[in-house]
Amino acid sequence: MNKNLYNFIVNKEHHIYRRSVDWNLGKEYSEKGLSPMERMADRFERMMNEEKPVILPDEKIVFLRTVSNLPDCFSEQEWEELREKYYIHELGYISNFSPNYYDTISVGLLAKREEAGEYGKRAIDNILKLSDRYLEEAKKQGREDLVEILTQVPRHPARNFREALQFFRIIHFALWIEGNYHNTLGRFDKYIYPYLKADMEKGVYTRETALELLEDFFLSFNKDSDIYVGVQQGDNGQSMMLGGLDENGEYIFNLLTELCMEASCNNKLIDPKINLRVNKDTPKEIYIKATHLTKAGLGFPQYSNDDIVIPALEKLGYEHNDAVNYAVAACWEFIIPNVGADVDNIGAMSYPKAIDTVLHDGFMECETYEEFFAKVKAEINNECDRICAGIKNLWFVPSPFMNVLMGCNIAEGSKYNNFGIHGTGIATGADSLAVIKKYVFEEKTISKQKLLEAVDSNFEKHSELLPLLRYEAPKLGNNDDYVDSIATDLLDSFADCLKGRVNCRGGIYRAGTGSAMFYLWHADEIGASPDGRRAKEPFGTNYSVSLFAKVKGPVSVIASMTKQHFENAINGGPLTLEFHQSVFADEDGVGKVAALVKRYIELGGHQLQLNTVNTERLLDAQKHPENYRQLVVRIWGWSAYFVELDKEYQDHVIARQAYKV
Amino acid sequence: MNGIIFDIKEMAVHDGPGIRTTVFFKGCPLRCQWCHNPEGLSFKPQLMYKSKNCLGCDKCKQHCDHPECQPFKRCVHICPENCLSIAGRTVTAKDLAKEIIPSADVLGKDFGGFTFSGGEPLAQSEFLLELTDELKNFHLCMETSGYCDSEIFNKVIEKLDFVIMDIKLADNDLHKKYTGVGNEKILRNFEDLKQSGKPFVIRTPLISGITDTKDNLSKIQNIVGDSAWEKLPENNAAGAKYKMLRVE
C-alpha cells in the first residue's frame, strides 16, 4: 500500500477537507410539503453538489466525503408523527441490505438509467455530475490514470480490475450520501475476480501489484467511516463476504479471496470487515490462511458454515439459488443480496428475562423442572407475541438510488420480507435453568424460597449460594450434556414460538442466536440471576458462554455450542472464541487454531468469530489510550478501535475469556 | 490406583504433535529455581489465593465442614470473588481417563493425543502406567525431567509414542546446585531413550546466566549429538503463580 496515503488517512489528516452544512432540511421540506421520495431526491442532489472533489496525493481509488453531516429529511415533529402512524425501524432509513453493486458495475449507470424510473434517473444523473467533477479535478491535477478511469466509469461498464474497484467505491459512496446505512458489500470475490483474472492474464498486474491496489481500495473504506452511523465507531456494516458455494455447488476460493485476506491483514484497519463462508470440505490450507488473518487481531474473518446456513434458509422458504448466494448484513445476520429486504434485527428476545419473569410468577407453584420449563417457554411465547404484535405497518423512507440497485421500491419490500429476532443471554439462561433443575428440583438442596431471596437480594441474603451457583454449578461450555441440552431446549423453544407467524409484510420470523448490543441493555432489565450472575453484570455477546463461567477450554466450548439445532434458528449470531496472542506465535499454533476452526465447522457449528487478545494490553490501553490508537478488538459483530469505545464496551471486552494454551 | 494432578489443559499447543489434552501431575523431585509451574512441586494439595480480587470479607476464615478445606483452615467454596482454590486433586486412573477422553471425541481425527506433564509424571509411575493403559488407543506423550530409576523409566517409555525430555545442565554439580538433584540418572535414561527407538525431543530451557551459557549449551550439544533438540526461551509468567501459593 502507499504508506504516505495510509498514514494520511489513519492520522485523519483528510479531515481538513471536511466541513458541515447547516441546512435545516426537515423544516424546509415540511414547509414545502414534499413527499418522502422527493425529499430524498432533493437532499441527494444538494449533498452531491455540495461535495468538493478532492483527490489526495497518489490516491488510486478516489471519492472522499467532504461534507461531514447529513441533515435529516424530516423534522422532529414529523418523525413523531411518523412513529405514531407507522412502525419505524431504527433511524427509519434503509439499512442492513446488500444491494447489487456488481450488476451495475458490469453494465454501467447509463444502462441502469434506461430502465430506471424518474427518481432513479435523477439520482444517477447526480452521481454522474459529481463523477464528472472528479474527472475535471483529475485533469487539473494531470492524473491521466484517473482521467481514463473516470471517463469510462461509472457511466459505462468497468473494463478492468481498477475500474471495477473505482466503480464500487462510487456506488458505495453514493449509497451513504443518500442516507442508506450499513450498506453491506456482498460476495466481493465472486463478482470481482473475473476482472482481476482477465487483467492478470494480460499481465497488467502481478500478485504484488494487485495486492497493493486492493490495499488502497480497502483503505478507502476507512476514509469516511467515522461519519457513518452506528452504535459505536466501527459499527458501520461494511461487511464483505468471501468464499462459499456458488449456484453449481462449486466452492469459491480464488486469488482475490486470498488477496482480500492479505490486504486486510496488511492494512490492519477495522474496515472492510472480512467474512468467510466455509463448509466441512473446505481444505485445511484455507483455514490456515484465514488463521493468519485471525492472528492480526482484527477479529477477521468471521466464519459462516454453508452446510448449516444454506439448507436452513431453504427450509424457511428461500429458493436454492438465493440461499446459495447468502451474505451477511452489518454484523452476521444471513441475508440475500440484491433481492432480500429482510429486516433481520427487528427485535430481540431475552432468555434470562423470560426465566426471571417465571421465577417471580409461577415458580413457587411448580412441582417439577418440566413444569417450570414449560412456563418459561410460555413466557418466551408471550414475549414473541409482544414483539411481533408491535410490528405493524413497517415503513421505511424510500430510497431512489437504492431502488436502482435493487430493482424495486425497496422501502416496500422485495422478494424476501422476513424479520429476524435476536435471542440474548442463552448461556445465562441455560446456566440459570441448570441451577434450578439440579439444586431445586433434583437434589433439593436449595429451596425455591431461598433461591428467590438470594437472587432478589443480589446474593446479600444466603450469600454462601453465590460462589456455588457462580463457580461450581454446571455451566454451558464444558461439553456437559446436562446444561448443553438445556441450551438446545431454549433455542428450540424460541424457534417454535416464532414458527408459523406471518409478519406485516407477509414474511416469516427468524429466530437468531445473536445479541447485537442487547447483551448490555437486556442485562439491565433484570437483577441478579440464578446462575450466580450479579445485578448489572452484562450477558455474553451473541452465542457465547457466560462471561464468568469456568470452562475447561476451547475444545469443550465448541463441543457444547455445536449441539444445538441451528437449522431452526438461522437468523445469525456467532460463537465467539478468543485466544491469547501467544497461541499464534508460531506456525504450529496457527495450525492448531485452524484445525480447531475446521473441527467446529465439521461438528455443525453455524457461525464463528474469533480473535486474539492480550488482556494486559487492553488494561494498559484503558490507562494510556494515546499509546494504543490502532489497537483493534472484536465487538459483537464488527471490530473497533478499542480506545474509541465507551468504557462499558471496553470493560466487557476485558472481561471476556481468553484461552491461553 | 490414585494419582494427584493439578490441571488438565485442552488444546495444548506446545506439548507435542496435534491438538492435545495435557494432564499436569502434581509433585516433582526437582526444585528448579525457574520452575514455571510451582504448584507442581509439592505432592500435596495446596491452597492458591488470588489476592487481586480479595474483598477482605474474611468469609473464608469462618468454619466449614468440607473435608478438603480442613488442612488449610480456610473454606475454599465460600469466596464471593473466587479467590481461593485448591491446587491438586486425587483421582483414579480410570476416572481421569473417563474425564479426558471426551475431548478426543470432540476433535476426532484432529485430536493429537494426550500429554503427561506436571510436575513430574514419572514420580507417580504406577498411576501413570495405569493411565497409559486406560488411554492405550491414543497417541501418548510425556514431558519429563527424566529423573527416576532406570527400570521405571524404561517401563514408562515403552507405553509412549513420543517423549519430551529436559536436559537442563550438563555439569552434575551445577545441575545439583540449580535443580536440587544431580543429572546422572537423567543422562543414563537419555541413553536408554535413544536405544528405545521411541521418537523424542530434548528440551533445554534457556535460563539467563544459568543454562544459556556457551559452556552449558555446547556440552549439551555434545550429549545430544544429532538428536532433536529444542532450546526454550524463558517463561516470564511464572512469577504470578508463586504469589498465589503464599497465603497470609
Coordinates of N, CA and C in Angstrom, one line a residue, chain A residues 463-464 466-468 470-472 479 534 550 552-559 579 582-583 586 588-589 592-593 595-596 598-599 602-603 660-661, chain B residues 8-20 52 55 59 76-82 85 99 102-110 237:
Chain A
S463 N -25.7 -15.6 51.1 CA -24.5 -15.2 50.3 C -23.7 -16.5 50.0
E464 N -23.8 -17.5 50.8 CA -23.0 -18.7 50.5 C -23.4 -19.3 49.2
L466 N -23.8 -17.8 46.4 CA -23.2 -17.1 45.2 C -22.0 -17.9 44.6
P467 N -21.0 -18.2 45.5 CA -19.9 -19.0 44.8 C -20.3 -20.3 44.3
L468 N -21.3 -21.0 45.0 CA -21.7 -22.3 44.5 C -22.3 -22.1 43.1
R470 N -22.2 -19.6 41.1 CA -21.4 -18.9 40.1 C -20.2 -19.7 39.6
Y471 N -19.6 -20.4 40.5 CA -18.4 -21.1 40.1 C -18.4 -22.6 40.1
E472 N -19.4 -23.2 40.8 CA -19.4 -24.6 40.9 C -20.5 -25.3 40.2
N479 N -18.9 -29.0 27.6 CA -19.2 -30.3 27.0 C -20.0 -31.2 28.0
R534 N -24.4 -11.4 39.0 CA -24.9 -10.4 39.8 C -25.6 -9.3 39.0
K550 N -16.4 -20.9 34.5 CA -15.2 -21.6 34.4 C -15.3 -22.7 33.4
K552 N -13.5 -25.5 30.6 CA -12.3 -26.3 30.5 C -11.4 -25.8 29.4
G553 N -12.0 -25.3 28.3 CA -11.2 -24.8 27.2 C -11.9 -24.8 26.0
P554 N -11.3 -24.3 24.9 CA -12.0 -24.1 23.6 C -12.5 -25.4 23.0
V555 N -11.9 -26.5 23.3 CA -12.5 -27.8 22.7 C -13.8 -28.1 23.3
S556 N -13.9 -27.9 24.6 CA -15.2 -28.1 25.3 C -16.3 -27.1 24.8
V557 N -15.8 -25.9 24.6 CA -16.7 -24.8 24.2 C -17.3 -25.2 22.8
I558 N -16.5 -25.6 21.9 CA -17.1 -25.9 20.6 C -17.9 -27.1 20.6
A559 N -17.6 -28.0 21.5 CA -18.4 -29.2 21.7 C -19.8 -28.8 22.1
F579 N -8.4 -16.1 21.8 CA -7.2 -16.8 22.2 C -6.2 -15.7 22.5
S582 N -0.3 -15.2 22.3 CA 0.9 -16.1 22.4 C 0.6 -17.4 21.6
V583 N -0.7 -17.8 21.5 CA -1.0 -19.0 20.7 C -0.6 -19.0 19.3
D586 N 3.8 -19.2 16.7 CA 4.5 -19.9 15.6 C 3.5 -20.6 14.7
D588 N 3.0 -23.7 14.2 CA 2.4 -24.8 14.9 C 1.1 -24.3 15.6
G589 N 1.2 -23.2 16.3 CA 0.0 -22.7 17.0 C -1.1 -22.3 16.0
K592 N -2.9 -25.2 14.7 CA -3.8 -25.9 15.6 C -5.1 -25.1 15.8
V593 N -5.0 -23.8 15.7 CA -6.2 -23.0 15.8 C -7.0 -23.2 14.5
A595 N -7.1 -25.9 12.8 CA -7.7 -27.3 12.9 C -8.9 -27.2 13.8
L596 N -8.8 -26.4 14.8 CA -10.0 -26.3 15.7 C -11.2 -25.6 15.0
K598 N -11.7 -25.7 11.8 CA -12.2 -26.7 10.9 C -13.1 -27.7 11.6
R599 N -12.7 -28.1 12.7 CA -13.4 -29.1 13.5 C -14.8 -28.5 13.9
E602 N -17.0 -28.8 11.1 CA -17.4 -30.2 10.8 C -18.4 -30.7 11.8
L603 N -18.3 -30.2 13.1 CA -19.3 -30.5 14.1 C -20.7 -29.9 13.9
K660 N -5.7 -19.3 26.9 CA -4.3 -19.3 26.8 C -3.9 -20.8 26.7
V661 N -3.2 -21.1 25.7 CA -2.9 -22.6 25.5 C -1.4 -22.9 25.7
Chain B
I8 N -5.8 -29.9 34.0 CA -6.0 -30.5 32.7 C -6.2 -29.4 31.7
K9 N -5.4 -29.4 30.7 CA -5.5 -28.3 29.7 C -5.9 -28.8 28.4
E10 N -7.0 -28.3 27.8 CA -7.4 -28.6 26.5 C -6.6 -27.8 25.5
M11 N -6.4 -28.3 24.3 CA -5.8 -27.6 23.3 C -4.4 -27.1 23.7
A12 N -3.6 -28.0 24.2 CA -2.3 -27.6 24.5 C -1.5 -27.5 23.2
V13 N -0.9 -26.3 23.0 CA -0.3 -26.1 21.6 C 1.2 -26.5 21.5
H14 N 1.9 -26.5 22.6 CA 3.3 -26.7 22.5 C 3.7 -28.0 23.3
D15 N 2.8 -28.9 23.4 CA 3.1 -30.1 24.2 C 3.1 -31.4 23.4
G16 N 3.5 -31.3 22.1 CA 3.5 -32.5 21.3 C 2.7 -32.3 20.0
P17 N 2.7 -33.3 19.1 CA 2.0 -33.1 17.9 C 0.5 -33.0 17.9
G18 N -0.1 -32.2 17.1 CA -1.6 -32.1 17.0 C -2.2 -31.4 18.2
I19 N -3.5 -31.2 18.2 CA -4.2 -30.6 19.3 C -4.3 -31.6 20.4
R20 N -3.7 -31.3 21.6 CA -3.6 -32.3 22.6 C -4.3 -31.9 23.9
K52 N -5.8 -10.3 44.1 CA -6.2 -9.1 43.4 C -7.7 -8.8 43.7
L55 N -11.8 -9.1 48.8 CA -12.6 -8.0 49.4 C -12.2 -7.9 50.9
K59 N -14.8 -14.2 54.9 CA -15.7 -15.3 55.0 C -15.0 -16.6 55.0
V76 N -12.7 -22.9 50.9 CA -12.4 -22.5 49.5 C -13.7 -22.3 48.7
H77 N -14.8 -22.7 49.3 CA -16.0 -22.6 48.5 C -16.8 -21.4 48.7
I78 N -16.4 -20.6 49.7 CA -17.3 -19.5 50.1 C -17.0 -18.2 49.5
C79 N -15.8 -18.1 48.9 CA -15.4 -16.7 48.5 C -16.2 -16.2 47.3
P80 N -16.8 -15.0 47.5 CA -17.7 -14.4 46.5 C -16.9 -14.0 45.2
E81 N -15.6 -13.9 45.4 CA -14.8 -13.5 44.2 C -13.9 -14.6 43.7
N82 N -14.2 -15.8 44.2 CA -13.4 -17.0 43.8 C -11.9 -16.8 43.9
S85 N -8.6 -21.4 45.7 CA -8.8 -22.7 45.1 C -7.8 -23.7 45.6
E99 N -12.7 -38.8 32.2 CA -12.9 -37.3 32.2 C -12.3 -36.7 30.9
P102 N -13.5 -37.5 26.4 CA -14.4 -36.7 25.5 C -13.7 -35.7 24.7
S103 N -12.7 -35.1 25.2 CA -12.0 -34.0 24.3 C -11.5 -34.6 23.0
A104 N -11.1 -35.9 23.2 CA -10.6 -36.6 22.0 C -11.7 -36.8 21.0
D105 N -12.9 -37.2 21.5 CA -14.0 -37.5 20.7 C -14.4 -36.2 20.0
V106 N -14.4 -35.1 20.6 CA -14.8 -33.8 20.0 C -13.9 -33.5 18.8
L107 N -12.6 -33.7 19.0 CA -11.7 -33.4 17.9 C -11.5 -34.4 16.8
G108 N -12.0 -35.6 17.1 CA -11.9 -36.7 16.1 C -10.5 -36.9 15.6
K109 N -10.4 -36.9 14.2 CA -9.0 -37.2 13.7 C -8.1 -36.0 13.9
D110 N -8.6 -34.9 14.3 CA -7.7 -33.7 14.6 C -7.1 -33.8 16.0
A237 N 5.8 -15.6 32.9 CA 4.6 -15.6 33.6 C 4.7 -16.3 34.9

